mmCIF file of N, CA, C and O in Angstrom:
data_model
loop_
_atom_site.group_PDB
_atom_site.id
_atom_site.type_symbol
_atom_site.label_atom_id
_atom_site.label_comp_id
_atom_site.label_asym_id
_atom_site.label_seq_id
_atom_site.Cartn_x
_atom_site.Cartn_y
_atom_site.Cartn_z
ATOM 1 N N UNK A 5 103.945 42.041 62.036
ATOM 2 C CA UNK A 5 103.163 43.192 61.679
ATOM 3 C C UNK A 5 102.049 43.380 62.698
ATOM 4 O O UNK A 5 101.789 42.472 63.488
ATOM 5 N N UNK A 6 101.481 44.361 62.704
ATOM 6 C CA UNK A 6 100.909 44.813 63.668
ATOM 7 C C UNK A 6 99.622 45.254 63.254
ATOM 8 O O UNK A 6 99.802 45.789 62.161
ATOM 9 N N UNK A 7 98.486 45.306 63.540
ATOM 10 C CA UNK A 7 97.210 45.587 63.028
ATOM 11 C C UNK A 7 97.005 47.275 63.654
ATOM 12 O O UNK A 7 95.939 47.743 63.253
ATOM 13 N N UNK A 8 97.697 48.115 64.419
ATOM 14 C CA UNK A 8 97.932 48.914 64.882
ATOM 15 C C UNK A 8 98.012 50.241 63.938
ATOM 16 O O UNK A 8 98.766 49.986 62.999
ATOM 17 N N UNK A 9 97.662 51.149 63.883
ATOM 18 C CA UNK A 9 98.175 52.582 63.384
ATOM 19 C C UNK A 9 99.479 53.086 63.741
ATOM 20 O O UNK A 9 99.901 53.308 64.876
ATOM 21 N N UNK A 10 100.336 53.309 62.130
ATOM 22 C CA UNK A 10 101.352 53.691 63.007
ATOM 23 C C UNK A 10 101.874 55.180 63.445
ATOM 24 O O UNK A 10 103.028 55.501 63.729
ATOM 25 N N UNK A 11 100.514 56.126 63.415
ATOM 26 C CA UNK A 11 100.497 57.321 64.381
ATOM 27 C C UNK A 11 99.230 57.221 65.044
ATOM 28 O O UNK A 11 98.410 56.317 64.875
ATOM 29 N N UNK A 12 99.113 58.292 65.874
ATOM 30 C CA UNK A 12 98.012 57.939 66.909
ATOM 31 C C UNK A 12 96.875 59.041 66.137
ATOM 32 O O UNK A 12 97.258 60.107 65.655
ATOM 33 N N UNK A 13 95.699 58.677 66.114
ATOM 34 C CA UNK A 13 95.089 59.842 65.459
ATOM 35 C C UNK A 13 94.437 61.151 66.510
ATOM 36 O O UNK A 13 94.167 60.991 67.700
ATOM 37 N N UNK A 14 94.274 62.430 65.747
ATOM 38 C CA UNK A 14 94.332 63.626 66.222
ATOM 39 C C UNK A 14 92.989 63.566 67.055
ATOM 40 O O UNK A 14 91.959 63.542 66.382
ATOM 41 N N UNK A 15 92.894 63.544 68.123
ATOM 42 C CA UNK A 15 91.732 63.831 69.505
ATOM 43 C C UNK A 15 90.970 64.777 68.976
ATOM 44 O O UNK A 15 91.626 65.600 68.337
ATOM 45 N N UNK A 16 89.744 64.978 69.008
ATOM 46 C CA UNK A 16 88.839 66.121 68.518
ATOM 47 C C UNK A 16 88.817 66.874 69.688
ATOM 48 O O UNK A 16 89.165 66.099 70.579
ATOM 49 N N UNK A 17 88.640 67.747 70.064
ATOM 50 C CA UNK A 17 88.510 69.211 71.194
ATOM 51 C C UNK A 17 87.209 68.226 71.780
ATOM 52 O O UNK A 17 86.202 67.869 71.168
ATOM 53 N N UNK A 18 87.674 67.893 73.374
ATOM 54 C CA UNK A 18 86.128 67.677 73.836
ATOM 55 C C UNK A 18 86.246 68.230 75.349
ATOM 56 O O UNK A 18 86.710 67.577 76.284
ATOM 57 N N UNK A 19 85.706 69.652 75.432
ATOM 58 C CA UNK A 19 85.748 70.362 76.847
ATOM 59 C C UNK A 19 85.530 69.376 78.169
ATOM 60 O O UNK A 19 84.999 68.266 78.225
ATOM 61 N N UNK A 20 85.942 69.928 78.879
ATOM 62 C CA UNK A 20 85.359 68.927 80.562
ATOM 63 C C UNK A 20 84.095 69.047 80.525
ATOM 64 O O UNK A 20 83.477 69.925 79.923
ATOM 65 N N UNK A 21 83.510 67.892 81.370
ATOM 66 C CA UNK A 21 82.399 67.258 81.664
ATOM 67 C C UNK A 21 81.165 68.917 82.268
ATOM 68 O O UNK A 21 80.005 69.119 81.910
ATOM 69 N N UNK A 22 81.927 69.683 83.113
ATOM 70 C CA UNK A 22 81.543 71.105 83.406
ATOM 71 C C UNK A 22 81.474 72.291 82.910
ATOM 72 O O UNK A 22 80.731 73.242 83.157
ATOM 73 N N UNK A 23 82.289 72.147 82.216
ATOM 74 C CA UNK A 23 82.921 73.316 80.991
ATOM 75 C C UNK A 23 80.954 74.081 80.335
ATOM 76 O O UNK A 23 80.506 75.179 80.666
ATOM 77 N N UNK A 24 80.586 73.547 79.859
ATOM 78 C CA UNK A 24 78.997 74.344 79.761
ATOM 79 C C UNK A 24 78.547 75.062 80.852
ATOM 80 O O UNK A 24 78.359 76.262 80.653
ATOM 81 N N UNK A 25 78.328 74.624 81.958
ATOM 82 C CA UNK A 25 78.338 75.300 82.703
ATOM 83 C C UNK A 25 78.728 76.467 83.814
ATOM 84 O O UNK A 25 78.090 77.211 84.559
ATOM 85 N N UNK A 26 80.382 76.175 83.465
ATOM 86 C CA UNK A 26 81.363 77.054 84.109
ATOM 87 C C UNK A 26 81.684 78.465 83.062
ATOM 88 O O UNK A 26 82.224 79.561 83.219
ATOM 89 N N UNK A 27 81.025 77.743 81.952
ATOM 90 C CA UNK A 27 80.870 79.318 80.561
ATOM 91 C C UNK A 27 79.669 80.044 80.800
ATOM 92 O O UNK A 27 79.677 81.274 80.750
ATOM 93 N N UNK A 28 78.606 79.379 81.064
ATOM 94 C CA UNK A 28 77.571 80.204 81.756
ATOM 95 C C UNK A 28 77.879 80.851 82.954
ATOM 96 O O UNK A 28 77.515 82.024 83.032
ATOM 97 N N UNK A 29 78.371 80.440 83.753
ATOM 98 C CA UNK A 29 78.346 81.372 85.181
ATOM 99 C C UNK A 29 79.640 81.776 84.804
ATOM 100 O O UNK A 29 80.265 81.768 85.865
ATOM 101 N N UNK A 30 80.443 82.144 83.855
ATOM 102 C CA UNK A 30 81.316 83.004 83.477
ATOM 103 C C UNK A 30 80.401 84.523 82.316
ATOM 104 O O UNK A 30 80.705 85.707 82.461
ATOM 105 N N UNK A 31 79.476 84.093 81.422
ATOM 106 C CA UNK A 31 78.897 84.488 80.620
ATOM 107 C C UNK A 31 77.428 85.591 81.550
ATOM 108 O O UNK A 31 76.855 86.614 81.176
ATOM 109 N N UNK A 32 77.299 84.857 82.665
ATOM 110 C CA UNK A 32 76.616 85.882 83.564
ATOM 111 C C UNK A 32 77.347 86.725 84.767
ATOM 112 O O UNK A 32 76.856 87.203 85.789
ATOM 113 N N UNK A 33 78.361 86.732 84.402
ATOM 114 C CA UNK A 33 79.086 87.597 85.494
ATOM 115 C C UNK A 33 79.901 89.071 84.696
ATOM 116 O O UNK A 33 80.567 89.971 85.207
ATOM 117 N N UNK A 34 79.480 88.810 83.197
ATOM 118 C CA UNK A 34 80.338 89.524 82.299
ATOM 119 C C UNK A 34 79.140 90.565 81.774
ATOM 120 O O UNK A 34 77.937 90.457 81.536
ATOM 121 N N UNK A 35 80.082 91.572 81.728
ATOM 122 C CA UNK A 35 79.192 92.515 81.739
ATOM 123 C C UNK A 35 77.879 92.875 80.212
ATOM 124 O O UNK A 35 76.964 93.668 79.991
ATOM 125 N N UNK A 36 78.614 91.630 79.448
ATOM 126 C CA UNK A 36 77.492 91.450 78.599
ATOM 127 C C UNK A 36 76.442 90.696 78.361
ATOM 128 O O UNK A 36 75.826 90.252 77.392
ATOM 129 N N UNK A 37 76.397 90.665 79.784
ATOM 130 C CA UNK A 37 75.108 89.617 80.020
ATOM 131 C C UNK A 37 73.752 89.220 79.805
ATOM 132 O O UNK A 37 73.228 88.106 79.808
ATOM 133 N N UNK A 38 73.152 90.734 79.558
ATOM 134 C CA UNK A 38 72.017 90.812 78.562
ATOM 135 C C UNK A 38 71.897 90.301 77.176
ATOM 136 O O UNK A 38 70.810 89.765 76.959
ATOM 137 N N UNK A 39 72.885 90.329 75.990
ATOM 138 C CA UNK A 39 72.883 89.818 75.482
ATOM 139 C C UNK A 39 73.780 88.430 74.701
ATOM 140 O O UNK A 39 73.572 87.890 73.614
ATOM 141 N N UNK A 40 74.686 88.186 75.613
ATOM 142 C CA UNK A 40 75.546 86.967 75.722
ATOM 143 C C UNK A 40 74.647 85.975 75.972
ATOM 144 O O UNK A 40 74.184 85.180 75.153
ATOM 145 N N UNK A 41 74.297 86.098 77.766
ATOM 146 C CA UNK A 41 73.666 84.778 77.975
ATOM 147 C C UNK A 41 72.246 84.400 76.776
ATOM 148 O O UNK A 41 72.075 83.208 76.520
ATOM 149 N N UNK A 42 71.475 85.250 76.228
ATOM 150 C CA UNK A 42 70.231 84.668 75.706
ATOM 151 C C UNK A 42 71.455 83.878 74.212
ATOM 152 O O UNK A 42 71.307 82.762 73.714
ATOM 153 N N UNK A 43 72.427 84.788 73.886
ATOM 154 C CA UNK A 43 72.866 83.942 72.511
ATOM 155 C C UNK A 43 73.168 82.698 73.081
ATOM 156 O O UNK A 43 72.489 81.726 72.750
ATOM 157 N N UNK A 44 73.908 82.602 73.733
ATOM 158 C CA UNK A 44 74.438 81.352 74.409
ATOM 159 C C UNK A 44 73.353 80.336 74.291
ATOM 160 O O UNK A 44 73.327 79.245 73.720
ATOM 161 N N UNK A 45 72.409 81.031 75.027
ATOM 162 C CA UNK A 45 71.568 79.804 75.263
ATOM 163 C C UNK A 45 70.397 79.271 73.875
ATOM 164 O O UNK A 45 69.868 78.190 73.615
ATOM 165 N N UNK A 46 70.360 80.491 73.291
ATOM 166 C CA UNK A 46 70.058 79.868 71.985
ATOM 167 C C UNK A 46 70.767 79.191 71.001
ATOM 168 O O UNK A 46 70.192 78.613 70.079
ATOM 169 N N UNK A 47 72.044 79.221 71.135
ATOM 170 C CA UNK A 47 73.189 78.454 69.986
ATOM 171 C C UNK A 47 73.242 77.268 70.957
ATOM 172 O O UNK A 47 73.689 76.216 70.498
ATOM 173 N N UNK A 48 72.859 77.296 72.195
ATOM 174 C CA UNK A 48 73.090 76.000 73.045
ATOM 175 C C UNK A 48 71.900 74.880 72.762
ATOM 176 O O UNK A 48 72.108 73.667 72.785
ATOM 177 N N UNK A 49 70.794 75.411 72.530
ATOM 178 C CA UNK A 49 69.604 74.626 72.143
ATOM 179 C C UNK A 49 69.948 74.235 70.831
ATOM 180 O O UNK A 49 69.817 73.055 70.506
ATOM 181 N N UNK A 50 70.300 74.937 70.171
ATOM 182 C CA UNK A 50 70.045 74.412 68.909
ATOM 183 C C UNK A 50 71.515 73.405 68.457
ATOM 184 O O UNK A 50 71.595 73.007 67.295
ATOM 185 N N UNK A 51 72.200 73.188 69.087
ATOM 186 C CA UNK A 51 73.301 72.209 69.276
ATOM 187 C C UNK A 51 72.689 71.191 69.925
ATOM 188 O O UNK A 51 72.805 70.127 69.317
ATOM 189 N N UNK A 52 72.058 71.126 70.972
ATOM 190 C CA UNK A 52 71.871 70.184 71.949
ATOM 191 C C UNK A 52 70.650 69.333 70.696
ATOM 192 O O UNK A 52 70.649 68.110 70.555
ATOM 193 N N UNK A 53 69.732 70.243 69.931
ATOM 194 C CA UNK A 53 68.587 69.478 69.200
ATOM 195 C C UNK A 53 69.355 68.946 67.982
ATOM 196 O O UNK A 53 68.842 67.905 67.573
ATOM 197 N N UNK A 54 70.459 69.351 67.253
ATOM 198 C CA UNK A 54 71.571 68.360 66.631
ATOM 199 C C UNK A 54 71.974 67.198 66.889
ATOM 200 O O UNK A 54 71.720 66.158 66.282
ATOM 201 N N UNK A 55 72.665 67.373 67.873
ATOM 202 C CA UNK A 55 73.210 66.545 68.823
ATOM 203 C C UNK A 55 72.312 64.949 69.193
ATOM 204 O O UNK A 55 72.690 63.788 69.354
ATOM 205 N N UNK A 56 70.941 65.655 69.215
ATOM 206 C CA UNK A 56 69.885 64.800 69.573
ATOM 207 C C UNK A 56 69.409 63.499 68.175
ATOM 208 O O UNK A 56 68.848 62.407 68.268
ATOM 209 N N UNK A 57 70.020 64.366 66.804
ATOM 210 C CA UNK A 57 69.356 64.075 65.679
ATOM 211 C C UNK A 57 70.243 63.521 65.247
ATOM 212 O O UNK A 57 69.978 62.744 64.330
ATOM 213 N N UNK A 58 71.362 63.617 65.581
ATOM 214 C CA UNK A 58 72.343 62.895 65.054
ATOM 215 C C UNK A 58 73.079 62.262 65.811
ATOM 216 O O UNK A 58 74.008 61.665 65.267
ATOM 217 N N UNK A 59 72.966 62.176 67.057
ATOM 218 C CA UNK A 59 74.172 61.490 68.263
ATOM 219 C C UNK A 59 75.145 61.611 68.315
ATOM 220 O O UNK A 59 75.853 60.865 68.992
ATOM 221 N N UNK A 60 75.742 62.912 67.408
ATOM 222 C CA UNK A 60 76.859 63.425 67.987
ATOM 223 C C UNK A 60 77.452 64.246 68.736
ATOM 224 O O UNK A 60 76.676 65.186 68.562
ATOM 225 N N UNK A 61 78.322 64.698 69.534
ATOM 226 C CA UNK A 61 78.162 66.162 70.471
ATOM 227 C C UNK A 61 78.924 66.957 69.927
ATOM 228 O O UNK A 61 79.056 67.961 70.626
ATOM 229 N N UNK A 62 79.624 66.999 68.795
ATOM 230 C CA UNK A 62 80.547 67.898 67.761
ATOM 231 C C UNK A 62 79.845 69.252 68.354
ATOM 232 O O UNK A 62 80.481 70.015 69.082
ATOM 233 N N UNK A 63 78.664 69.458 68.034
ATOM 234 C CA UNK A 63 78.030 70.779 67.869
ATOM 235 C C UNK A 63 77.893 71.528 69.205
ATOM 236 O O UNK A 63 77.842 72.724 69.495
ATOM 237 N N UNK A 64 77.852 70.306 69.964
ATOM 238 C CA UNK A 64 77.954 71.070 71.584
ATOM 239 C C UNK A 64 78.993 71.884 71.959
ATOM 240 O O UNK A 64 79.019 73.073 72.280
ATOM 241 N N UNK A 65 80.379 70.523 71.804
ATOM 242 C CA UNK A 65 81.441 70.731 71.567
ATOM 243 C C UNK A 65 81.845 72.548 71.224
ATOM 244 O O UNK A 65 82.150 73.449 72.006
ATOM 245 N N UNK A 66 81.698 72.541 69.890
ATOM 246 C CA UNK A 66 81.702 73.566 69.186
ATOM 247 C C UNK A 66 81.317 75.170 69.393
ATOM 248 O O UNK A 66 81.976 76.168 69.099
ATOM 249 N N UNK A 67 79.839 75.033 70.087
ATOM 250 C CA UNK A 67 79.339 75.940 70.927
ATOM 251 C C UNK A 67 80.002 76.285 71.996
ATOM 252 O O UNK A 67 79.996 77.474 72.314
ATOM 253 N N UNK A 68 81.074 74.854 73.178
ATOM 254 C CA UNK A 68 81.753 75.923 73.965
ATOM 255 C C UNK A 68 82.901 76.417 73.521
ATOM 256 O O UNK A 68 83.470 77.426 73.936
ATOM 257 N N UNK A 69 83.368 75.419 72.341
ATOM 258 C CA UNK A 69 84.663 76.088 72.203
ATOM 259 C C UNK A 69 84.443 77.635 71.822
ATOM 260 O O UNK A 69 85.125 78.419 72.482
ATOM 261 N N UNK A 70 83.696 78.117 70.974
ATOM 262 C CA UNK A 70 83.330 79.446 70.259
ATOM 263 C C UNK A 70 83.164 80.394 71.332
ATOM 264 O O UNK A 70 83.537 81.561 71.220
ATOM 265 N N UNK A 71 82.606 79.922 72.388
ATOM 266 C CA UNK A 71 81.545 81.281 73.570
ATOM 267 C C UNK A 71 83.184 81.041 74.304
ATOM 268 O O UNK A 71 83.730 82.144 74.314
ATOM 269 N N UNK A 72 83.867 80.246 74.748
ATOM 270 C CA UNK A 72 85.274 80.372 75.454
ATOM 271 C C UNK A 72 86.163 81.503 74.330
ATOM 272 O O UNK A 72 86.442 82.663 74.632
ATOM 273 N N UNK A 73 86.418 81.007 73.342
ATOM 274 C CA UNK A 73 87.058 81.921 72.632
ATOM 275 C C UNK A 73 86.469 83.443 72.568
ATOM 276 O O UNK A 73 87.193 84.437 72.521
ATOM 277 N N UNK A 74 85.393 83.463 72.572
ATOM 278 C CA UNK A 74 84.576 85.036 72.906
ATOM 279 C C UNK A 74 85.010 85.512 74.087
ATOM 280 O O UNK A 74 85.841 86.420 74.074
ATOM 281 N N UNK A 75 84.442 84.894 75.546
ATOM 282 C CA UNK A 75 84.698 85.055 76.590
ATOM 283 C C UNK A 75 86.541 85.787 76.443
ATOM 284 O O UNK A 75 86.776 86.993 76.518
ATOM 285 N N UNK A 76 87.655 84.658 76.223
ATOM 286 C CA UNK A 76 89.267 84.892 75.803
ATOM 287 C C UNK A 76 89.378 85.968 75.415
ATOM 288 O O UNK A 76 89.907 86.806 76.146
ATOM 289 N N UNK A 77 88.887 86.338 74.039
ATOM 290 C CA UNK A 77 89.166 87.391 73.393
ATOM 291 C C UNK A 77 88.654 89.220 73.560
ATOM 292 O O UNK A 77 88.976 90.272 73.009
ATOM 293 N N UNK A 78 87.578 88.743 74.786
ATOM 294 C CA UNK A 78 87.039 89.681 74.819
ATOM 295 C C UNK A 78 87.830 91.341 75.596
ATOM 296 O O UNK A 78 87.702 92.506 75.219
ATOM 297 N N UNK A 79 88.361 90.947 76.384
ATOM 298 C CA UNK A 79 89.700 92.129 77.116
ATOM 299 C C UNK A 79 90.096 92.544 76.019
ATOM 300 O O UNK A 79 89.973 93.745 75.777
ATOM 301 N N UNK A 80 90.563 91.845 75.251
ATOM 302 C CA UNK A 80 91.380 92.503 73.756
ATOM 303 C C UNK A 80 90.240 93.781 73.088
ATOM 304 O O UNK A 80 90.323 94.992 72.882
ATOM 305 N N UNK A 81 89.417 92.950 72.949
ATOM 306 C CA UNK A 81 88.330 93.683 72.400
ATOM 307 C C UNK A 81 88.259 95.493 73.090
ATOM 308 O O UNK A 81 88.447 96.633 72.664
ATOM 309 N N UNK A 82 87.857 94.801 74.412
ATOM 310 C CA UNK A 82 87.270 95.696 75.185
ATOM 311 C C UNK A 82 88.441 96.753 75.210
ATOM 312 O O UNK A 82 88.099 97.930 75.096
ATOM 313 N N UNK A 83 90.065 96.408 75.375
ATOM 314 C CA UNK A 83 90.807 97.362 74.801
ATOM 315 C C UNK A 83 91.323 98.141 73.373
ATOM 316 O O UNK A 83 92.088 99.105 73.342
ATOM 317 N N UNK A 84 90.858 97.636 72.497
ATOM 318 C CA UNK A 84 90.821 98.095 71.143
ATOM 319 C C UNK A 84 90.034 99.007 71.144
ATOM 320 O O UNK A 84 90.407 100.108 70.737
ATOM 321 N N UNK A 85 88.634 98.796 71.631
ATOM 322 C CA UNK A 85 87.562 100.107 71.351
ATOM 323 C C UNK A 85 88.104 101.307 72.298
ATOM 324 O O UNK A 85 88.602 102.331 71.830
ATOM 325 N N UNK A 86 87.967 101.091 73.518
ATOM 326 C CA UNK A 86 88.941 101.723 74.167
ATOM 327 C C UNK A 86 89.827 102.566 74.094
ATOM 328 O O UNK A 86 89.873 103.614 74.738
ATOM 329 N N UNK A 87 90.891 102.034 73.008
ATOM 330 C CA UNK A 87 91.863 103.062 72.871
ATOM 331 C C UNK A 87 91.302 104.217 71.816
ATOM 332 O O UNK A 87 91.888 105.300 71.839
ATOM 333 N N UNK A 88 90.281 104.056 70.963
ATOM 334 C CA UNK A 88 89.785 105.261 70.565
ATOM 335 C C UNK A 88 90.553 105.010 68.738
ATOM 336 O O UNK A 88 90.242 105.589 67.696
ATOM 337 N N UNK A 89 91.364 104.177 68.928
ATOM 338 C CA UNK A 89 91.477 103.586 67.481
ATOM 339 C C UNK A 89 90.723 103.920 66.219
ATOM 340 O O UNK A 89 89.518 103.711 66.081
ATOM 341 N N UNK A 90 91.510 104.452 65.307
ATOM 342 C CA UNK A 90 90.734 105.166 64.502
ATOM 343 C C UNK A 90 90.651 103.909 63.023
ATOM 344 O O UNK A 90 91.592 103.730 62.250
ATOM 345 N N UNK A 91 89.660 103.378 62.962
ATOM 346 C CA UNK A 91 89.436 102.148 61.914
ATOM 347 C C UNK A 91 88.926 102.890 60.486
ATOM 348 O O UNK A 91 88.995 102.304 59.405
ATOM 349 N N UNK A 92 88.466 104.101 60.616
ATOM 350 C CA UNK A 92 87.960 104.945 59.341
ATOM 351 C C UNK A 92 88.391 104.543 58.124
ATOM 352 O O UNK A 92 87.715 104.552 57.096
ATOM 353 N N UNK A 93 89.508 104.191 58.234
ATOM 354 C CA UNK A 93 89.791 103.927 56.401
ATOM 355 C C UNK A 93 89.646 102.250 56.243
ATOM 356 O O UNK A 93 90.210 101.793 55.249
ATOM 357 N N UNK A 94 89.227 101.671 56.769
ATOM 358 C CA UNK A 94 88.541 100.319 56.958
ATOM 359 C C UNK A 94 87.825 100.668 55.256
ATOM 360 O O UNK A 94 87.216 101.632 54.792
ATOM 361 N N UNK A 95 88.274 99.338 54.691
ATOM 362 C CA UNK A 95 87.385 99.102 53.347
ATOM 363 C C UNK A 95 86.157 98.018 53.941
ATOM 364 O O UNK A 95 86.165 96.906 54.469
ATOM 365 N N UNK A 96 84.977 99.145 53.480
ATOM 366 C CA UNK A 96 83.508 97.800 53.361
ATOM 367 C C UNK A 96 83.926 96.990 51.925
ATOM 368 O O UNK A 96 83.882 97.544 50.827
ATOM 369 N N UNK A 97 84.260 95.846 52.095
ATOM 370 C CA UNK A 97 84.500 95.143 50.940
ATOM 371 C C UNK A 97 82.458 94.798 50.196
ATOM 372 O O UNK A 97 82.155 94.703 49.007
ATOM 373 N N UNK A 98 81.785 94.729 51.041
ATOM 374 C CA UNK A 98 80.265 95.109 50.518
ATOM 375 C C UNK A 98 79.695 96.102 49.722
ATOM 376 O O UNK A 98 78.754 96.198 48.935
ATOM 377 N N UNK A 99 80.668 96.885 50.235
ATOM 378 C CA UNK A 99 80.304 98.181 49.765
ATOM 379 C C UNK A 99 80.477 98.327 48.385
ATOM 380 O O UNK A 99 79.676 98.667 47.514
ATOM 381 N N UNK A 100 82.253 97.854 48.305
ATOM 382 C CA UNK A 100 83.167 97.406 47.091
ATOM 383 C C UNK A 100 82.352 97.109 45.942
ATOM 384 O O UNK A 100 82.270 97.625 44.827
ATOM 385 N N UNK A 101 81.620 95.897 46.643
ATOM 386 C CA UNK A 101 80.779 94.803 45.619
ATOM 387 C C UNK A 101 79.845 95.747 45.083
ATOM 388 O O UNK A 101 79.919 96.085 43.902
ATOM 389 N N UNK A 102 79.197 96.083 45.656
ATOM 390 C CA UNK A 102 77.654 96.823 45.398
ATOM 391 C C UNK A 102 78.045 97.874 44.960
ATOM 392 O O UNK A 102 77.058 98.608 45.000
ATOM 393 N N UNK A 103 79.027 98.521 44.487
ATOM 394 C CA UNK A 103 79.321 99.796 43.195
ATOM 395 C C UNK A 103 79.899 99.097 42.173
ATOM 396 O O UNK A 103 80.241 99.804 41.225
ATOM 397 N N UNK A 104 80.145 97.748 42.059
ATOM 398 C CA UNK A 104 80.686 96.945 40.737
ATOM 399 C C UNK A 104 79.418 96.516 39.856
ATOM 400 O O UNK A 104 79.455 96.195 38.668
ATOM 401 N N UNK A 105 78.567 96.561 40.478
ATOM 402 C CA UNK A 105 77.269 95.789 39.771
ATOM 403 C C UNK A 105 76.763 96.989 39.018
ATOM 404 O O UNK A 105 75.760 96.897 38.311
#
């Protein structure tokens, strides 16, 4: 018998050693740079002062995975509005709520 696991357990997402920084000088070259980079860098502080309090980098982690997936998704975006897409019959499910009460 073996003191061993007998699967290997699941790796948590941990970006390259650069990856923070290569999202910033991606995040300032994009044309939403006025207000990207300040979020960035405020969801970046306040991960990094986590991080600090607890010694883990989950939250760092987390922060690039989210601003990469923004960055990814954003062409999509930028073509959806674009096409002039008519979302009008979109239910505010808020809205919903707040005539039930």
């Amino acid at each position: 018998m073996s003191a061993q696991p007998d699967h290997a357990p699941i790796t948590p997402y941990a970006p390259a050693p650069g990856a923070p920084a290569e999202l910033l000088a991606q995040l300032r070259a994009d044309k939403r740079v006025s207000t990207w980079v300040p979020a960035f860098e405020r969801e970046w502080a306040a991960a990094l002062e986590e991080s600090r309090a607890t010694f883990s980098l989950a939250a760092l982690y987390e922060v690039v995975q989210n601003w990469q997936g923004r960055l990814a998704s954003a062409p999509a975006v930028d073509a959806f509005v674009a096409s002039g897409y008519d979302d009008s019959d979109f239910i505010d499910m808020a809205e919903l709520r707040g005539r039930s009460r």
